[in-house]
Short mmCIF file of C-alpha atoms in Angstrom, two decimals:
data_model
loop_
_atom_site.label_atom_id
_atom_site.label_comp_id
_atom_site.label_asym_id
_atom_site.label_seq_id
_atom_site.Cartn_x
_atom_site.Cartn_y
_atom_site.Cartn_z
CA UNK A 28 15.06 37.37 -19.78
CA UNK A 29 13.88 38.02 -15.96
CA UNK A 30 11.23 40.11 -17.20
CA UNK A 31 10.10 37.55 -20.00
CA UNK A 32 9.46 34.64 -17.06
CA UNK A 33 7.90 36.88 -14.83
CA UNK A 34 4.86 38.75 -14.12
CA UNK A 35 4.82 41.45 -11.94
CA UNK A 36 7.72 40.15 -9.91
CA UNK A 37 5.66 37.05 -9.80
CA UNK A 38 6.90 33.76 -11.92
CA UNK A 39 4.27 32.40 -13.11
CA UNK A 40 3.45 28.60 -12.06
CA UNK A 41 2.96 25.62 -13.77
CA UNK A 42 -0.58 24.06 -14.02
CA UNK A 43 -1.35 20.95 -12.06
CA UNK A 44 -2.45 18.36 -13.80
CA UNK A 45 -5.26 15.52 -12.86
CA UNK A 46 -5.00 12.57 -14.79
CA UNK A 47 -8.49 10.33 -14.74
CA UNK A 48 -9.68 12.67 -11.93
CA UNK A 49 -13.09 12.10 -12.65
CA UNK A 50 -12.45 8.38 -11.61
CA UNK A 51 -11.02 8.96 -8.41
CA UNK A 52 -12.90 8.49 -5.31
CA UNK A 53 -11.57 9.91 -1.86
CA UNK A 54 -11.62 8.12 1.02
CA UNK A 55 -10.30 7.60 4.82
CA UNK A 56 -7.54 4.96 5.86
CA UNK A 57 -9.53 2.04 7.44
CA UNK A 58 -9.78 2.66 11.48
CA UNK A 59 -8.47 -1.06 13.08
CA UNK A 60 -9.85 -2.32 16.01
CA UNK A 61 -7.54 -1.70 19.15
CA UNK A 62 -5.86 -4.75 20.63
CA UNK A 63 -6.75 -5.71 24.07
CA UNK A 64 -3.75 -4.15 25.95
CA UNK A 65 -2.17 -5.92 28.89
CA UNK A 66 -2.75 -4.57 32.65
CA UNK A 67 0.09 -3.51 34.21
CA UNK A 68 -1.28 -2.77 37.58
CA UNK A 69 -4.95 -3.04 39.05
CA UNK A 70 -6.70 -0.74 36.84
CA UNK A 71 -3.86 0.79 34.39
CA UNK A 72 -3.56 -0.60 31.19
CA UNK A 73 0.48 -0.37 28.99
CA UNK A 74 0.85 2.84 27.95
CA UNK A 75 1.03 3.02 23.66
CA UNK A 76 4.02 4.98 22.21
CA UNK A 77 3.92 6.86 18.94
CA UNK A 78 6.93 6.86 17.15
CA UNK A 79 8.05 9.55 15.24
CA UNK A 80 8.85 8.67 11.77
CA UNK A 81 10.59 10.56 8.70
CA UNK A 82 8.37 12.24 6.09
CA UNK A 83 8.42 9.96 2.47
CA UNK A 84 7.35 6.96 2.13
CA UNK A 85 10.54 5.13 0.47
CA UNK A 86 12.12 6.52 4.31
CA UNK A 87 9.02 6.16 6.62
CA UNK A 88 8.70 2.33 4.96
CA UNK A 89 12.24 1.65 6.00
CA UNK A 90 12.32 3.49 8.78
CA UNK A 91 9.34 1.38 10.42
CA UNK A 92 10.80 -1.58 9.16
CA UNK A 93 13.59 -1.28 11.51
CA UNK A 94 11.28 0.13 14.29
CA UNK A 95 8.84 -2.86 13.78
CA UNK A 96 10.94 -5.61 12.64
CA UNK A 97 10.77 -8.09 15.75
CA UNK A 98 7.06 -7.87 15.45
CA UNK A 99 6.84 -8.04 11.30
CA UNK A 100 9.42 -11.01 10.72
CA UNK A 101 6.71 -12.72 12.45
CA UNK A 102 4.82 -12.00 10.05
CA UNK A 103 7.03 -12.54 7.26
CA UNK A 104 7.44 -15.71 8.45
CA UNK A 105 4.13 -16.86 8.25
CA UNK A 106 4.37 -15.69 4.46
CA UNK A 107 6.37 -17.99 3.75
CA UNK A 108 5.30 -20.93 5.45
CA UNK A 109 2.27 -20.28 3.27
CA UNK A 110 4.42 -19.56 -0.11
CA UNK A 111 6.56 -22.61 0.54
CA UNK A 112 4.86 -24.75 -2.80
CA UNK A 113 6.21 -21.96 -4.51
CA UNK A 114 9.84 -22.49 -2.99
CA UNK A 115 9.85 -26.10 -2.94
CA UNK A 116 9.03 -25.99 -6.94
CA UNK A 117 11.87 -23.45 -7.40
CA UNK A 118 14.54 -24.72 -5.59
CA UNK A 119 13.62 -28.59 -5.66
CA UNK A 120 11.13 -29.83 -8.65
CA UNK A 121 13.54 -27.87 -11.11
CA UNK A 122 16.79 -29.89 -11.34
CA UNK A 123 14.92 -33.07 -10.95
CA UNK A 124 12.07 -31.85 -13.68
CA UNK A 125 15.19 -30.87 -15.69
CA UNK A 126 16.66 -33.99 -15.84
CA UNK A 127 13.47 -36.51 -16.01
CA UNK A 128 12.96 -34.36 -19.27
CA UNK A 129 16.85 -33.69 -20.92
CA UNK A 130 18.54 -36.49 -19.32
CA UNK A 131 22.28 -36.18 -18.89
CA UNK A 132 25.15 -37.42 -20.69
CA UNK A 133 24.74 -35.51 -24.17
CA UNK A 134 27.69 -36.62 -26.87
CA UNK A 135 28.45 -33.19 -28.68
CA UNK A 136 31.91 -34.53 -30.22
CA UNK A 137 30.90 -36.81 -32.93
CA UNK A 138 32.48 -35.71 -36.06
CA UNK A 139 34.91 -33.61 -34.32
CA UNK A 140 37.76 -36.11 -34.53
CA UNK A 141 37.89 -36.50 -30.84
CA UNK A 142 36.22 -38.75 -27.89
CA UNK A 143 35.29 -41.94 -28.05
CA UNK A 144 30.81 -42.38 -29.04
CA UNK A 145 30.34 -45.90 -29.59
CA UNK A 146 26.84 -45.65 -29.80
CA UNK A 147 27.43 -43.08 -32.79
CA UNK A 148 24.49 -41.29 -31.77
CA UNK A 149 25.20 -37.39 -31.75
CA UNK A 150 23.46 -34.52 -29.97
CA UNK A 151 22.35 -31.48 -31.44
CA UNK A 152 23.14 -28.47 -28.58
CA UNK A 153 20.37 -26.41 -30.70
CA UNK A 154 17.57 -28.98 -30.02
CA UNK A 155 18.82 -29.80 -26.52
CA UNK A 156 18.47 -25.88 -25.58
CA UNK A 157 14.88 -25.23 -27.78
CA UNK A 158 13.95 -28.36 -25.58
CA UNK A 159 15.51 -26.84 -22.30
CA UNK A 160 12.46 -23.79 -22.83
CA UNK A 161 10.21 -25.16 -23.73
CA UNK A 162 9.91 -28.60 -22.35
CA UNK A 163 11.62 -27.90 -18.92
CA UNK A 164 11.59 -23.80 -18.18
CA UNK A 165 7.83 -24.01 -19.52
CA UNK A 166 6.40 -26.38 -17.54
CA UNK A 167 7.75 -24.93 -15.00
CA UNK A 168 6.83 -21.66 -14.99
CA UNK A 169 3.18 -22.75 -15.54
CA UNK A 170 4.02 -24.73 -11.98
CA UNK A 171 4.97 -21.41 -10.23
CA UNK A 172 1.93 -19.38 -11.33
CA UNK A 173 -0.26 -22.14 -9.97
CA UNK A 174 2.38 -22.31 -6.68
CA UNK A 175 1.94 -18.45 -6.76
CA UNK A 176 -2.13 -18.20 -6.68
CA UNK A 177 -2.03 -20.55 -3.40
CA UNK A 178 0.45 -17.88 -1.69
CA UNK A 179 -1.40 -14.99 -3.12
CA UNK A 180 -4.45 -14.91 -0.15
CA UNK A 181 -1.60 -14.82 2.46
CA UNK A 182 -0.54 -11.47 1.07
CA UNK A 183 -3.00 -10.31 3.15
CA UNK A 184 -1.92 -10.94 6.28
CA UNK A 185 1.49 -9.29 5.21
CA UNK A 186 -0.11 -6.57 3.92
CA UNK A 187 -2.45 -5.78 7.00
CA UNK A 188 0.39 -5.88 9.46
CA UNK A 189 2.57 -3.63 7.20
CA UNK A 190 -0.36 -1.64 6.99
CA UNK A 191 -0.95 -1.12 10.78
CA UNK A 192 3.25 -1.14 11.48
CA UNK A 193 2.76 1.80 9.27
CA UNK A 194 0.17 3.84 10.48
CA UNK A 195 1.25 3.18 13.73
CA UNK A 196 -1.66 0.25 15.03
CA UNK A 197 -0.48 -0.94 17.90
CA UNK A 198 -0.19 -4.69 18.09
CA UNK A 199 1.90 -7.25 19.88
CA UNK A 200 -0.26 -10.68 18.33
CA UNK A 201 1.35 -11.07 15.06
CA UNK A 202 -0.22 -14.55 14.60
CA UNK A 203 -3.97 -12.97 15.54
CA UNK A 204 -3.30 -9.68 13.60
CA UNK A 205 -2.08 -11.23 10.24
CA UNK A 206 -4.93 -14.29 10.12
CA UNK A 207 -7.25 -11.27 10.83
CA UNK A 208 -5.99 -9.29 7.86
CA UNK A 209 -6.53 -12.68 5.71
CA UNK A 210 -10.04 -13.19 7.02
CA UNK A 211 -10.67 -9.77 5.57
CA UNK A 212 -9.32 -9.51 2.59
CA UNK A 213 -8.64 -13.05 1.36
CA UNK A 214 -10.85 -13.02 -1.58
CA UNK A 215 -9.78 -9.50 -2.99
CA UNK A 216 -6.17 -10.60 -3.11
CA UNK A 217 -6.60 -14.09 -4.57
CA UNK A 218 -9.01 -12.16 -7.85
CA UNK A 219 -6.56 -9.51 -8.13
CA UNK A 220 -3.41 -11.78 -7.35
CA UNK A 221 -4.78 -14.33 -10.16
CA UNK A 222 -4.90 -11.71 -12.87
CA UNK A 223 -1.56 -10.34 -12.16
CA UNK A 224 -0.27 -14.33 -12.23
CA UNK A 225 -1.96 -14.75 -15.76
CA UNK A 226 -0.36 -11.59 -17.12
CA UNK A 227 3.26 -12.40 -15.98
CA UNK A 228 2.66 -16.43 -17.04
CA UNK A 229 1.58 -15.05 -20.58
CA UNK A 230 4.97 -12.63 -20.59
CA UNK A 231 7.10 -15.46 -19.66
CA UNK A 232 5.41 -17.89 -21.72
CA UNK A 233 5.53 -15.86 -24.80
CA UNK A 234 9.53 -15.21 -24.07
CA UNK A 235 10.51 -18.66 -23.32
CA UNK A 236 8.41 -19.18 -26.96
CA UNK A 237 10.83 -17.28 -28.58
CA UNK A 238 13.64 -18.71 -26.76
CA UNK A 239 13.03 -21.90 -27.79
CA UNK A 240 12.32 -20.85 -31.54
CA UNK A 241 15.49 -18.81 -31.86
CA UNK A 242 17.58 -21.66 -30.24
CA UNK A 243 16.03 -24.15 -32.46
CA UNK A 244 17.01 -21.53 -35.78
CA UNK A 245 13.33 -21.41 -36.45
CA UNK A 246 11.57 -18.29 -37.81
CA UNK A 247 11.59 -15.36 -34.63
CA UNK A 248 9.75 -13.04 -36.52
CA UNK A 249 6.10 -13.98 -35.35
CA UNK A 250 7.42 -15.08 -31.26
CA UNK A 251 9.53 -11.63 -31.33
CA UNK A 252 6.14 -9.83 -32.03
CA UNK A 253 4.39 -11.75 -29.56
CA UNK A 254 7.32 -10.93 -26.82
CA UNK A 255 6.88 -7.59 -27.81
CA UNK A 256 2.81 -7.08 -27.08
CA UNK A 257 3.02 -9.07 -24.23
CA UNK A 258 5.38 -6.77 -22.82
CA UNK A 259 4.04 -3.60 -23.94
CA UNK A 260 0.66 -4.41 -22.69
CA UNK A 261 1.50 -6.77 -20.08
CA UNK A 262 4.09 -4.66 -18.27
CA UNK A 263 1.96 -1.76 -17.45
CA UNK A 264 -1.06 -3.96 -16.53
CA UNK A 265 1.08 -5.65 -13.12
CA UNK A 266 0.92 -2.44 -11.61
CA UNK A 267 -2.69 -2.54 -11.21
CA UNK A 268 -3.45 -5.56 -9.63
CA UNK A 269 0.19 -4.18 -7.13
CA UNK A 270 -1.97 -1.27 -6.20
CA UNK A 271 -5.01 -2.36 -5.92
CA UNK A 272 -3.27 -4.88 -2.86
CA UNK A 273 -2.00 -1.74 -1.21
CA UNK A 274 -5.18 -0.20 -1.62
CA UNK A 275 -7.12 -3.54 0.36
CA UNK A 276 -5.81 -2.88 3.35
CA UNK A 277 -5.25 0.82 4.19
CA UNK A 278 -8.21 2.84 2.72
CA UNK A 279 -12.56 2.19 2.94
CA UNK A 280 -12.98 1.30 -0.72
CA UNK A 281 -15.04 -0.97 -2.79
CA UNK A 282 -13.69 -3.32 -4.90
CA UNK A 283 -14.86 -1.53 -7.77
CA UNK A 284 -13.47 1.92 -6.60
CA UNK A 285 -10.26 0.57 -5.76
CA UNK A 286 -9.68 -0.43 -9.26
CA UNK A 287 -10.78 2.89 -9.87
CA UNK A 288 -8.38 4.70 -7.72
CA UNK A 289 -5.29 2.58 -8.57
CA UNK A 290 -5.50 3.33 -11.91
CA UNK A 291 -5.51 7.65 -10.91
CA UNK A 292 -2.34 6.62 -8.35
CA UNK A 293 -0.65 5.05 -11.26
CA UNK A 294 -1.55 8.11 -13.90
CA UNK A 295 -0.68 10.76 -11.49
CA UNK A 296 2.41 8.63 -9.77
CA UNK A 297 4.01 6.87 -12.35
CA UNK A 298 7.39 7.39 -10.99
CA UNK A 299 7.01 5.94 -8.12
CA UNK A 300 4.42 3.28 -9.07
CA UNK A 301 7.07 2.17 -11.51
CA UNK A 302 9.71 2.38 -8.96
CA UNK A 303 8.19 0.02 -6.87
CA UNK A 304 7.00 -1.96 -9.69
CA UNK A 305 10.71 -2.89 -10.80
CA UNK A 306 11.70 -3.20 -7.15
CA UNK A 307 9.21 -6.44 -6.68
CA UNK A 308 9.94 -7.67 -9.85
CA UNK A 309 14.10 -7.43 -9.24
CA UNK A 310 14.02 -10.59 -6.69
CA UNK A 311 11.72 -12.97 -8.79
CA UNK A 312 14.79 -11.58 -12.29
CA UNK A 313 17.13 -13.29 -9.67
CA UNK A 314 15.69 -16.54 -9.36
CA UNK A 315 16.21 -17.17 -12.56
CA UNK A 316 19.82 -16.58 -12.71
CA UNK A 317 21.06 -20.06 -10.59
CA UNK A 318 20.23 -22.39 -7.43
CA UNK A 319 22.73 -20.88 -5.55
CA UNK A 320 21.80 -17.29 -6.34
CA UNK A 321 18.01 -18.88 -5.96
CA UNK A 322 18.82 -19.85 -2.12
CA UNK A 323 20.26 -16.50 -1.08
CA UNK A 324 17.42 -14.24 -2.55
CA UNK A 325 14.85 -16.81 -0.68
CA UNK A 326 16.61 -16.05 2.33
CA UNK A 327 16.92 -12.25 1.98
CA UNK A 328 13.43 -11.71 1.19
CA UNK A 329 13.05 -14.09 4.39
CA UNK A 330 14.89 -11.85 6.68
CA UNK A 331 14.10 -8.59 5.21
CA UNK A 332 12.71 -8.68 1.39
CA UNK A 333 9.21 -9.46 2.22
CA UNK A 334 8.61 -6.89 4.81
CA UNK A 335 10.10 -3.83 3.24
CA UNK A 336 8.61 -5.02 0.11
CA UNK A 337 5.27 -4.78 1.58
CA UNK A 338 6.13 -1.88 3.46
CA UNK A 339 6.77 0.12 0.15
CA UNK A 340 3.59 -0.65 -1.41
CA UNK A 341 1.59 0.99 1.36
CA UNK A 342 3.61 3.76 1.44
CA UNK A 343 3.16 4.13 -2.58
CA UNK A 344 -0.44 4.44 -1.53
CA UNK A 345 -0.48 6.81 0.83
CA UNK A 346 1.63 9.22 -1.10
CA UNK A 347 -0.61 8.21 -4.48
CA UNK A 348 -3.61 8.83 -2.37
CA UNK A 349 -2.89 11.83 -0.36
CA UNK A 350 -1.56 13.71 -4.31
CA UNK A 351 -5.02 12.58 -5.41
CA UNK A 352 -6.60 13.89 -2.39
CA UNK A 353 -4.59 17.42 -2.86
CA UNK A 354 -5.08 17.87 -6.34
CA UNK A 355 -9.06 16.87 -6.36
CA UNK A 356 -9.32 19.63 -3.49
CA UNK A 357 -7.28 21.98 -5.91
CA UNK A 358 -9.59 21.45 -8.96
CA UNK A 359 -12.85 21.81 -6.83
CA UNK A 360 -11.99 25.20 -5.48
CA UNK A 361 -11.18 26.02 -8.71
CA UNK A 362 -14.61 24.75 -9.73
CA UNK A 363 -15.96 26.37 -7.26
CA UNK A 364 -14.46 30.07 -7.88
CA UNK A 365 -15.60 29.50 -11.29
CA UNK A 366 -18.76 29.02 -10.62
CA UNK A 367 -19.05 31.94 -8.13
CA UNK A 368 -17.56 34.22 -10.41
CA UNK A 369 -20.42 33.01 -13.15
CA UNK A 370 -23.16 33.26 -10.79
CA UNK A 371 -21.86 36.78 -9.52
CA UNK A 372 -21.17 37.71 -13.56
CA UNK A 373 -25.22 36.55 -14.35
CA UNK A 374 -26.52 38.36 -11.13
CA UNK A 375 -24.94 41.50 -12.16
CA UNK A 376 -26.56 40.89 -15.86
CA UNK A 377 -29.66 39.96 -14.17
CA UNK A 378 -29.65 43.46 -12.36
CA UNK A 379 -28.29 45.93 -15.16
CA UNK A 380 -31.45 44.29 -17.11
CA UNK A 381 -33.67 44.66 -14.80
CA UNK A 382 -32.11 48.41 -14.03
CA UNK A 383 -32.77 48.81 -18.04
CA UNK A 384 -36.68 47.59 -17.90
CA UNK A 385 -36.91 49.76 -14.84
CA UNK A 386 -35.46 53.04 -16.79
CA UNK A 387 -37.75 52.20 -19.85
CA UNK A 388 -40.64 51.73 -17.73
CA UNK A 389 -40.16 55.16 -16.01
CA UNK A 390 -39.47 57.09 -19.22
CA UNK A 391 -42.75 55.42 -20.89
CA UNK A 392 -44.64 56.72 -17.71
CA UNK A 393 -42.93 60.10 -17.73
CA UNK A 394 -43.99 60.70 -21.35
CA UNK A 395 -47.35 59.08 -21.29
CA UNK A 396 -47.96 62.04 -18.70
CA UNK A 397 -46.84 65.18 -20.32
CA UNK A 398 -48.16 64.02 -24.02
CA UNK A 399 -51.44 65.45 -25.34
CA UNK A 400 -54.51 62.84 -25.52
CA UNK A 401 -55.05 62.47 -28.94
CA UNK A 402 -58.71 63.35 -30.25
CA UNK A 403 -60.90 60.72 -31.22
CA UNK A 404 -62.01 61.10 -34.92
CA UNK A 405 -65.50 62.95 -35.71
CA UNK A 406 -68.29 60.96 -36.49
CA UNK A 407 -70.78 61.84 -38.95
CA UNK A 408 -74.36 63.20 -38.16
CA UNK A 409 -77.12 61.10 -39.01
CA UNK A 410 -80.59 62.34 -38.88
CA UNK A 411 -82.67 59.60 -36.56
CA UNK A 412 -85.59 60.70 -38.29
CA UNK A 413 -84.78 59.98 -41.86
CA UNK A 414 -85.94 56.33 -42.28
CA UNK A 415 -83.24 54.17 -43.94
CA UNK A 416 -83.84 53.14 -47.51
CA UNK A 417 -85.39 49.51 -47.81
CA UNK A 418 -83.26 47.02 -49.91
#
């Protein structure tokens, strides 16, 4: 069996393979301007020390985040000062929406023999829950996404200090750093942030649908279909607009080429991608389940969430980018040997033929010399005095 796997004492290895490599489009991580450091003494400036991280990015991001944490939570603050519409709908609007809509004080034992309904008015728990989707969770949903576009731009500034935490940027002005980050990048973010909104709104919506449907005993069949495209299709789309962010702040790329490139980090990474993917979709599962449960996640990703969260991403693209980088450099030697080995395969043609027309050439000489000339046929004597007949 040793001998079947292996070639001349060699196994052989497994082909690399480059998924949309044509697509990608290399480039450096963005150089950031050095802060202003403070003078210690007349002439000498603080000294700037490099800190030695672990290799991996699912370490290196949580290393740094305890290295850099005083200086990020800054940072995360500011984040959520700027997503608190979002928490002030999720943890405030909702019980009062909820019960503006459905009311309290439902009668479910009417009928039943027992309880006193002197109104004899009796409520149907299927209608009150279809209602509860579609008229409460609904709404409200739609209210996040719009809650969630407003906080999108200010990704950036979490993002571009995560991003220079990370490659090790030196600076102490959290408040400076991150507003420069959203100066920069603002307008990327809020197109890509908006598209990612619309896709979750139209996975939600389409569940909640269904929700409501089923509770109500309607027909599923069509709303479970819907649930299921939206899913298929929608699922895999978040990821893009999730790289794409990471991409913003850490490498030189257009807009265009960044959509390009996340979508070879996400072929050629999808482990990871999908990792992270479920990890930053876990906290906003949790909202869902209660107020309570609500409170403590908003405080987690507070304290920690937020930062590590970011974190992650921009270590997803520096490990997506740097396999991209590795195996593009792979496939163009490749090329290249290929190509040398065709251009070294036609110049050896090029000079056996030419050896050939030089060998015919010679031979044609050599017998053209040593072959008798060849007489030229006699011509008839004609006497010049004999006068030709006339016509």
């Amino acid at each position: 069996m040793a001998n079947q796997t292996q070639a001349g004492g060699r196994q052989r290895e497994k082909e690399p393979r480059f998924l949309l490599g044509s697509l990608f489009v290399d480039a450096p991580v963005v150089a950031e301007p050095e802060e202003k450091k403070k003078v210690v003494v007349a002439g000498m400036t603080e000294a700037t020390i490099k800190k030695e991280y672990p290799e991996g990015f699912v370490k290196k991001a949580a290393a740094v985040c305890r290295g850099e944490y005083r200086t990020l939570i800054k940072a995360s603050l500011w984040f959520l000062l700027a997503a608190l519409v979002f928490v002030l709908v999720l943890l405030v609007a909702e019980p009062f929406f909820e019960d503006y809509v459905i009311g309290s004080g439902f009668v479910f034992t009417g009928g039943l023999g027992v309880g006193f309904n002197p109104t004899g008015v009796v409520d149907s728990i299927a209608e009150q829950t279809a209602r509860l989707y579609w008229e409460v969770y609904e709404p409200l949903l739609l209210m996040l996404a719009g809650a969630g576009i407003i906080a999108t731009p200010f990704l950036t500034g979490l993002f571009y200090c995560a991003k220079r935490s990370y490659y090790q940027n030196a600076y102490k002005r959290t408040t400076a750093t991150f507003f420069m980050g959203f100066a920069k990048y603002w307008w990327k973010f809020l197109v890509t942030g908006v598209v990612g909104i619309l896709v979750a709104t139209a996975m939600g919506t389409s569940l909640l649908y269904h929700l409501s449907v089923q509770a109500g005993g309607g027909d599923t069949a069509g709303s479970l279909a819907a649930v299921i495209l939206t899913f298929i299709f929608g699922a895999p789309l978040l990821l893009v607009p999730m790289v794409m962010m990471s991409l913003f702040t850490t490498y030189e790329l257009s807009f265009k080429d960044t959509f390009k490139d996340a979508l070879v980090v996400i072929f050629n990474n999808p482990v990871y991608v999908i990792v992270a993917g479920l990890f930053s979709a876990a906290p906003l599962l949790l909202l869902m389940a209660s107020q309570i449960v609500s409170i403590i996640v908003v405080a987690v990703m507070f304290l920690i969430g937020f930062i590590f969260w970011a974190l992650a991403w921009v270590g997803v693209a520096d490990r997506g980018m740097t396999k991209c980088r590795a195996l593009k450099a792979y496939f163009d030697k490749k090329k290249a040997v290929a190509q040398g080995r065709a251009a070294k395969a036609a110049g050896k043609s090029a000079k056996a033929a030419a050896a050939d027309g030089q060998g015919n050439a010679a031979g044609n000489a050599a017998t053209g010399a040593t072959a008798p000339k060849k007489k030229a046929a006699p011509v008839p004597y004609q006497n010049p005095k004999k006068k030709k007949k006339k016509k």
